[in-house]
């Protein structure tokens, strides 16, 4: 099979960085047409810069990086420096990027790429709030049916929420954008907290990254060292969850993941449960399925894949 053409939409973020490194080290599985930055973990000014820092860390300076929306569709931006640090990529000390930002707006790049490439051949890998995607769909509805698949990190059912008692961060930040995406009719695969909280970087797993001895391996170990403190304190877990790499790993090895095809709706109106992913896991409604909601993964297989691929950089 030829590599899948993908656009990575992202708000780096240490776990976004690992997801991008996995994609950039896997050319036989995916061709990264571009990376589009969105405001999320930190403001856009930093996420677009961080995306370029990660490309340079991987030695892939030819991947075009675009800046997108700097705020959610209809709300104030909420950020997560309490998890990711002031820069969004706290942990390693990485140089400022020298590769250029593209002039084109990320939303226009997404639209133009979907129109240019054959219909059904471009997958959107979404690692942050869905603002860029929903904006593209609103601006150019003709591109919706041209998307091959959206694989996104967001939401939760059994784990309920991380930013509020009932909402996961990416969906909470821009629930209106999430609603547009989930109602779009595109084939969607969701990596919710239910699965990403099982992708924990335990000490031996982090040592395996560090022991690669390469700039990327060491940086991944330092990044997870930094942001694991948050989850250890909050959940008493064994290490940091690598949320976003579940998205790019799924494109390489879907057999590592299992889930159900179900209906998922987004709560946008309630102040109390804003951004909740109302996932009909038990099939108690007759609402039509609109997403594959992943619930479990082979964590050892996932980490073996990450170490093998990132070790190539
Ligand atoms: C998601 O929010 C961000 O903090 C992470 O990068 C991930 O995309 C987890 O809720
Ligand atoms: Ca992210």
Coordinates of C-alpha atoms and ligand atoms in Angstrom, one line a residue:
X1 CA 0.0 0.0 0.0
X2 CA 1.3 3.5 -0.8
X3 CA 1.8 5.8 2.2
X4 CA -1.3 7.6 3.3
X5 CA -1.3 11.3 2.6
X6 CA -2.0 13.2 5.9
X7 CA -2.2 16.7 7.2
X8 CA -1.3 17.0 10.9
X9 CA -3.4 19.7 12.7
X10 CA -1.8 20.3 16.1
X11 CA -1.2 22.6 19.1
X12 CA 2.3 21.3 20.3
X13 CA 2.4 20.3 23.3
X14 CA 4.9 17.6 24.3
X15 CA 2.6 14.7 23.3
X16 CA 1.8 16.4 20.0
X17 CA 5.6 16.6 19.4
X18 CA 5.9 12.8 19.9
X19 CA 3.0 12.2 17.5
X20 CA 4.7 14.4 14.9
X21 CA 8.0 12.6 15.4
X22 CA 6.3 9.3 14.9
X23 CA 4.7 10.5 11.6
X24 CA 8.0 12.0 10.3
X25 CA 9.9 8.8 11.0
X26 CA 7.3 6.6 9.2
X27 CA 7.5 7.6 5.5
X28 CA 6.5 4.1 4.4
X29 CA 3.2 4.6 6.2
X30 CA 2.4 8.3 5.8
X31 CA 3.3 11.2 3.7
X32 CA 3.0 14.4 5.7
X33 CA 1.7 17.0 3.2
X34 CA 1.8 19.7 5.8
X35 CA 1.5 20.6 9.5
X36 CA -1.2 23.1 10.5
X37 CA -1.0 24.8 13.9
X38 CA -3.9 25.9 16.0
X39 CA -4.3 27.7 19.3
X40 CA -4.8 25.2 22.2
X41 CA -2.2 24.1 24.7
X42 CA -0.6 27.5 24.3
X43 CA -1.4 30.4 22.0
X44 CA -0.9 30.1 18.3
X45 CA 2.3 32.2 18.3
X46 CA 3.9 29.4 20.3
X47 CA 2.2 26.3 18.7
X48 CA 3.3 27.3 15.2
X49 CA 6.8 27.9 16.5
X50 CA 6.8 24.6 18.4
X51 CA 5.7 22.7 15.2
X52 CA 8.8 24.0 13.4
X53 CA 11.0 23.2 16.4
X54 CA 9.8 19.6 16.2
X55 CA 10.4 19.4 12.4
X56 CA 13.9 20.6 12.9
X57 CA 14.5 18.2 15.8
X58 CA 13.5 15.4 13.3
X59 CA 15.7 16.9 10.6
X60 CA 12.7 17.3 8.3
X61 CA 12.9 21.0 7.5
X62 CA 11.1 20.5 4.1
X63 CA 7.7 19.9 5.8
X64 CA 5.6 23.0 5.3
X65 CA 4.2 24.5 8.5
X66 CA 1.1 26.8 8.5
X67 CA -0.4 28.9 11.2
X68 CA -4.2 28.7 11.5
X69 CA -6.8 30.0 13.9
X70 CA -5.7 31.9 16.9
X71 CA -8.9 31.4 18.9
X72 CA -12.0 29.1 19.0
X73 CA -15.0 29.8 16.8
X74 CA -17.0 31.6 19.4
X75 CA -15.2 31.6 22.7
X76 CA -12.2 32.9 24.5
X77 CA -9.2 30.7 24.2
X78 CA -8.4 28.4 27.2
X79 CA -4.8 27.2 27.4
X80 CA -3.0 24.5 29.4
X81 CA 0.3 25.9 30.5
X82 CA -0.3 24.1 33.9
X83 CA 0.3 20.8 32.0
X84 CA 2.7 21.7 29.2
X85 CA 4.7 24.6 30.7
X86 CA 5.1 28.2 29.6
X87 CA 6.4 27.4 26.1
X88 CA 4.1 24.3 25.5
X89 CA 7.3 22.3 25.0
X90 CA 8.9 22.6 28.4
X91 CA 11.4 19.9 29.3
X92 CA 14.2 19.8 26.7
X93 CA 16.2 22.8 25.7
X94 CA 15.6 23.1 21.9
X95 CA 16.8 25.8 19.6
X96 CA 14.5 28.4 18.1
X97 CA 13.5 27.2 14.6
X98 CA 15.2 28.7 11.5
X99 CA 12.9 27.1 8.9
X100 CA 10.3 29.5 7.6
X101 CA 6.6 29.6 8.4
X102 CA 4.4 29.4 5.2
X103 CA 2.6 32.6 4.3
X104 CA -0.7 30.8 3.5
X105 CA -3.3 30.4 6.3
X106 CA -3.6 26.9 7.6
X107 CA -7.3 26.8 6.8
X108 CA -6.7 27.7 3.1
X109 CA -3.9 25.1 2.9
X110 CA -6.3 22.4 4.2
X111 CA -9.0 23.5 1.6
X112 CA -6.5 23.8 -1.3
X113 CA -4.9 20.4 -0.5
X114 CA -8.3 18.6 -0.3
X115 CA -9.3 20.1 -3.6
X116 CA -6.0 19.4 -5.3
X117 CA -5.5 15.7 -4.2
X118 CA -7.8 13.0 -5.4
X119 CA -11.0 12.8 -3.4
X120 CA -10.8 10.3 -0.6
X121 CA -7.0 10.2 -0.4
X122 CA -6.2 12.8 2.4
X123 CA -6.5 12.0 6.1
X124 CA -6.7 14.7 8.7
X125 CA -4.8 13.8 11.9
X126 CA -6.1 16.2 14.5
X127 CA -4.2 16.6 17.8
X128 CA -5.7 19.8 19.2
X129 CA -9.0 21.8 19.3
X130 CA -10.9 21.3 16.0
X131 CA -11.0 25.0 15.1
X132 CA -9.0 24.8 11.8
X133 CA -11.0 21.8 10.6
X134 CA -14.4 23.3 11.3
X135 CA -13.4 26.6 9.8
X136 CA -12.3 24.8 6.6
X137 CA -15.6 22.9 6.5
X138 CA -17.6 26.1 7.0
X139 CA -15.7 28.1 4.4
X140 CA -15.5 25.3 1.8
X141 CA -18.2 22.7 2.4
X142 CA -17.2 21.0 -0.9
X143 CA -14.1 19.7 0.7
X144 CA -15.9 17.7 3.4
X145 CA -16.7 14.7 1.1
X146 CA -13.1 14.7 -0.2
X147 CA -11.7 13.8 3.2
X148 CA -10.6 10.2 3.5
X149 CA -10.8 10.0 7.3
X150 CA -10.3 12.2 10.4
X151 CA -8.4 10.5 13.2
X152 CA -8.5 12.8 16.2
X153 CA -7.5 12.9 19.9
X154 CA -10.3 14.2 21.9
X155 CA -13.2 13.4 24.3
X156 CA -13.8 10.7 26.8
X157 CA -16.6 8.5 28.0
X158 CA -15.4 6.3 30.9
X159 CA -12.7 8.8 31.9
X160 CA -15.2 11.6 31.6
X161 CA -12.9 14.7 31.7
X162 CA -9.5 16.2 32.4
X163 CA -10.0 20.0 32.1
X164 CA -13.4 19.9 33.8
X165 CA -15.2 17.0 35.6
X166 CA -17.0 16.2 32.3
X167 CA -14.8 17.4 29.4
X168 CA -11.5 16.6 27.7
X169 CA -9.3 19.6 26.8
X170 CA -9.4 19.5 23.0
X171 CA -13.2 19.3 22.8
X172 CA -13.7 21.7 25.7
X173 CA -11.7 24.5 24.1
X174 CA -13.8 24.6 21.0
X175 CA -17.0 22.6 21.4
X176 CA -18.7 24.3 18.5
X177 CA -15.9 23.3 16.2
X178 CA -16.1 19.7 17.5
X179 CA -19.9 19.7 16.9
X180 CA -19.4 20.8 13.3
X181 CA -16.8 18.1 12.8
X182 CA -18.8 15.3 14.4
X183 CA -21.9 16.3 12.4
X184 CA -19.9 16.5 9.1
X185 CA -20.5 13.0 8.0
X186 CA -16.7 12.3 7.5
X187 CA -15.5 8.9 8.7
X188 CA -14.1 9.7 12.2
X189 CA -11.8 7.7 14.5
X190 CA -11.7 9.1 18.0
X191 CA -8.8 8.6 20.5
X192 CA -10.5 9.6 23.8
X193 CA -9.0 9.7 27.3
X194 CA -10.4 6.2 27.7
X195 CA -7.5 4.9 25.6
X196 CA -4.9 7.6 26.0
X197 CA -4.8 7.1 29.8
X198 CA -3.6 3.6 29.1
X199 CA -0.7 4.8 27.0
X200 CA 1.4 5.7 30.0
X201 CA 5.1 6.4 29.9
X202 CA 6.3 4.4 32.8
X203 CA 10.0 4.7 33.9
X204 CA 11.2 1.8 31.8
X205 CA 9.4 3.1 28.8
X206 CA 10.9 6.5 29.2
X207 CA 14.4 5.0 29.7
X208 CA 13.9 3.2 26.4
X209 CA 13.5 6.6 24.7
X210 CA 16.5 8.1 26.5
X211 CA 18.6 5.1 25.8
X212 CA 18.2 5.7 22.0
X213 CA 20.9 8.3 22.7
X214 CA 19.7 10.4 19.7
X215 CA 18.6 14.0 19.9
X216 CA 15.0 13.0 19.3
X217 CA 15.1 10.1 21.8
X218 CA 16.6 12.2 24.5
X219 CA 14.2 15.1 23.8
X220 CA 11.2 12.8 24.0
X221 CA 12.4 11.5 27.4
X222 CA 12.9 15.0 28.7
X223 CA 9.5 16.1 27.4
X224 CA 7.7 13.3 29.2
X225 CA 9.8 13.8 32.3
X226 CA 8.4 17.3 32.4
X227 CA 4.7 16.7 31.8
X228 CA 4.4 13.5 33.7
X229 CA 4.4 15.5 37.0
X230 CA 0.9 16.8 36.2
X231 CA -0.7 13.4 35.7
X232 CA 1.2 11.7 38.5
X233 CA -0.1 14.4 40.9
X234 CA -3.6 14.5 39.5
X235 CA -4.4 10.8 38.8
X236 CA -1.7 9.1 40.9
X237 CA -0.7 7.4 37.6
X238 CA 2.6 5.8 36.7
X239 CA 3.7 8.4 34.2
X240 CA 2.5 10.7 31.5
X241 CA -0.2 9.6 29.0
X242 CA 1.0 10.0 25.4
X243 CA -2.4 11.1 24.1
X244 CA -1.7 12.4 20.7
X245 CA 0.7 9.7 19.4
X246 CA -2.3 7.3 19.5
X247 CA -3.5 9.2 16.4
X248 CA -0.4 8.6 14.3
X249 CA 0.2 5.1 15.7
X250 CA -3.3 4.2 14.6
X251 CA -2.4 5.0 11.0
X252 CA 0.6 2.6 11.2
X253 CA -0.8 -0.2 13.3
X254 CA -4.6 0.0 13.7
X255 CA -4.5 -3.6 15.1
X256 CA -3.0 -2.2 18.3
X257 CA -6.3 -0.5 19.0
X258 CA -9.9 -1.6 19.6
X259 CA -13.1 0.3 19.9
X260 CA -16.8 0.6 18.9
X261 CA -18.6 2.3 16.1
X262 CA -21.1 4.5 18.0
X263 CA -22.9 7.8 18.0
X264 CA -21.0 10.7 19.6
X265 CA -22.6 14.1 20.2
X266 CA -21.0 17.2 21.6
X267 CA -22.5 19.3 24.5
X268 CA -22.2 22.9 23.6
X269 CA -25.0 24.6 25.6
X270 CA -24.5 23.6 29.2
X271 CA -22.1 25.6 31.4
X272 CA -21.7 22.6 33.6
X273 CA -20.9 20.0 31.0
X274 CA -19.6 22.1 28.1
X275 CA -17.5 20.1 25.7
X276 CA -18.7 16.7 27.0
X277 CA -18.6 13.9 24.4
X278 CA -21.9 12.2 24.9
X279 CA -20.8 8.8 23.6
X280 CA -23.5 6.1 23.2
X281 CA -21.0 3.3 24.1
X282 CA -23.8 1.0 25.3
X283 CA -26.1 1.7 22.3
X284 CA -29.0 2.9 24.4
X285 CA -30.3 5.4 21.7
X286 CA -31.1 4.9 18.1
X287 CA -28.9 7.8 17.1
X288 CA -26.9 6.8 14.0
X289 CA -23.2 5.9 14.5
X290 CA -20.9 8.7 13.4
X291 CA -17.5 7.7 14.9
X292 CA -15.3 4.8 15.8
X293 CA -14.6 5.4 19.5
X294 CA -11.4 3.7 20.7
X295 CA -11.4 2.2 24.2
X296 CA -8.3 0.1 24.5
X297 CA -4.8 -0.4 23.1
X298 CA -1.8 -2.8 23.3
X299 CA 0.4 -0.5 25.3
X300 CA 3.6 -2.6 25.0
X301 CA 3.1 -2.8 21.2
X302 CA 2.4 0.9 21.0
X303 CA 5.6 1.8 22.9
X304 CA 7.7 -0.7 21.0
X305 CA 6.5 1.0 17.8
X306 CA 7.3 4.5 19.1
X307 CA 10.8 3.5 20.2
X308 CA 11.6 1.7 16.9
X309 CA 10.4 4.5 14.7
X310 CA 11.7 7.5 16.7
X311 CA 15.0 5.6 16.9
X312 CA 15.3 6.1 13.1
X313 CA 15.6 9.9 13.4
Ligands
LIG1 C1 -5.1 16.7 24.8 O1 -5.0 18.0 25.3 C2 -3.6 18.5 25.2 O2 -3.2 18.9 26.5 C3 -2.8 17.3 24.7 O3 -1.8 17.8 23.8 C4 -3.8 16.4 24.1 O4 -4.0 16.8 22.7 C5 -5.4 15.8 26.0 O5 -6.6 16.1 26.7
LIG2 CA1 -2.5 18.3 21.5

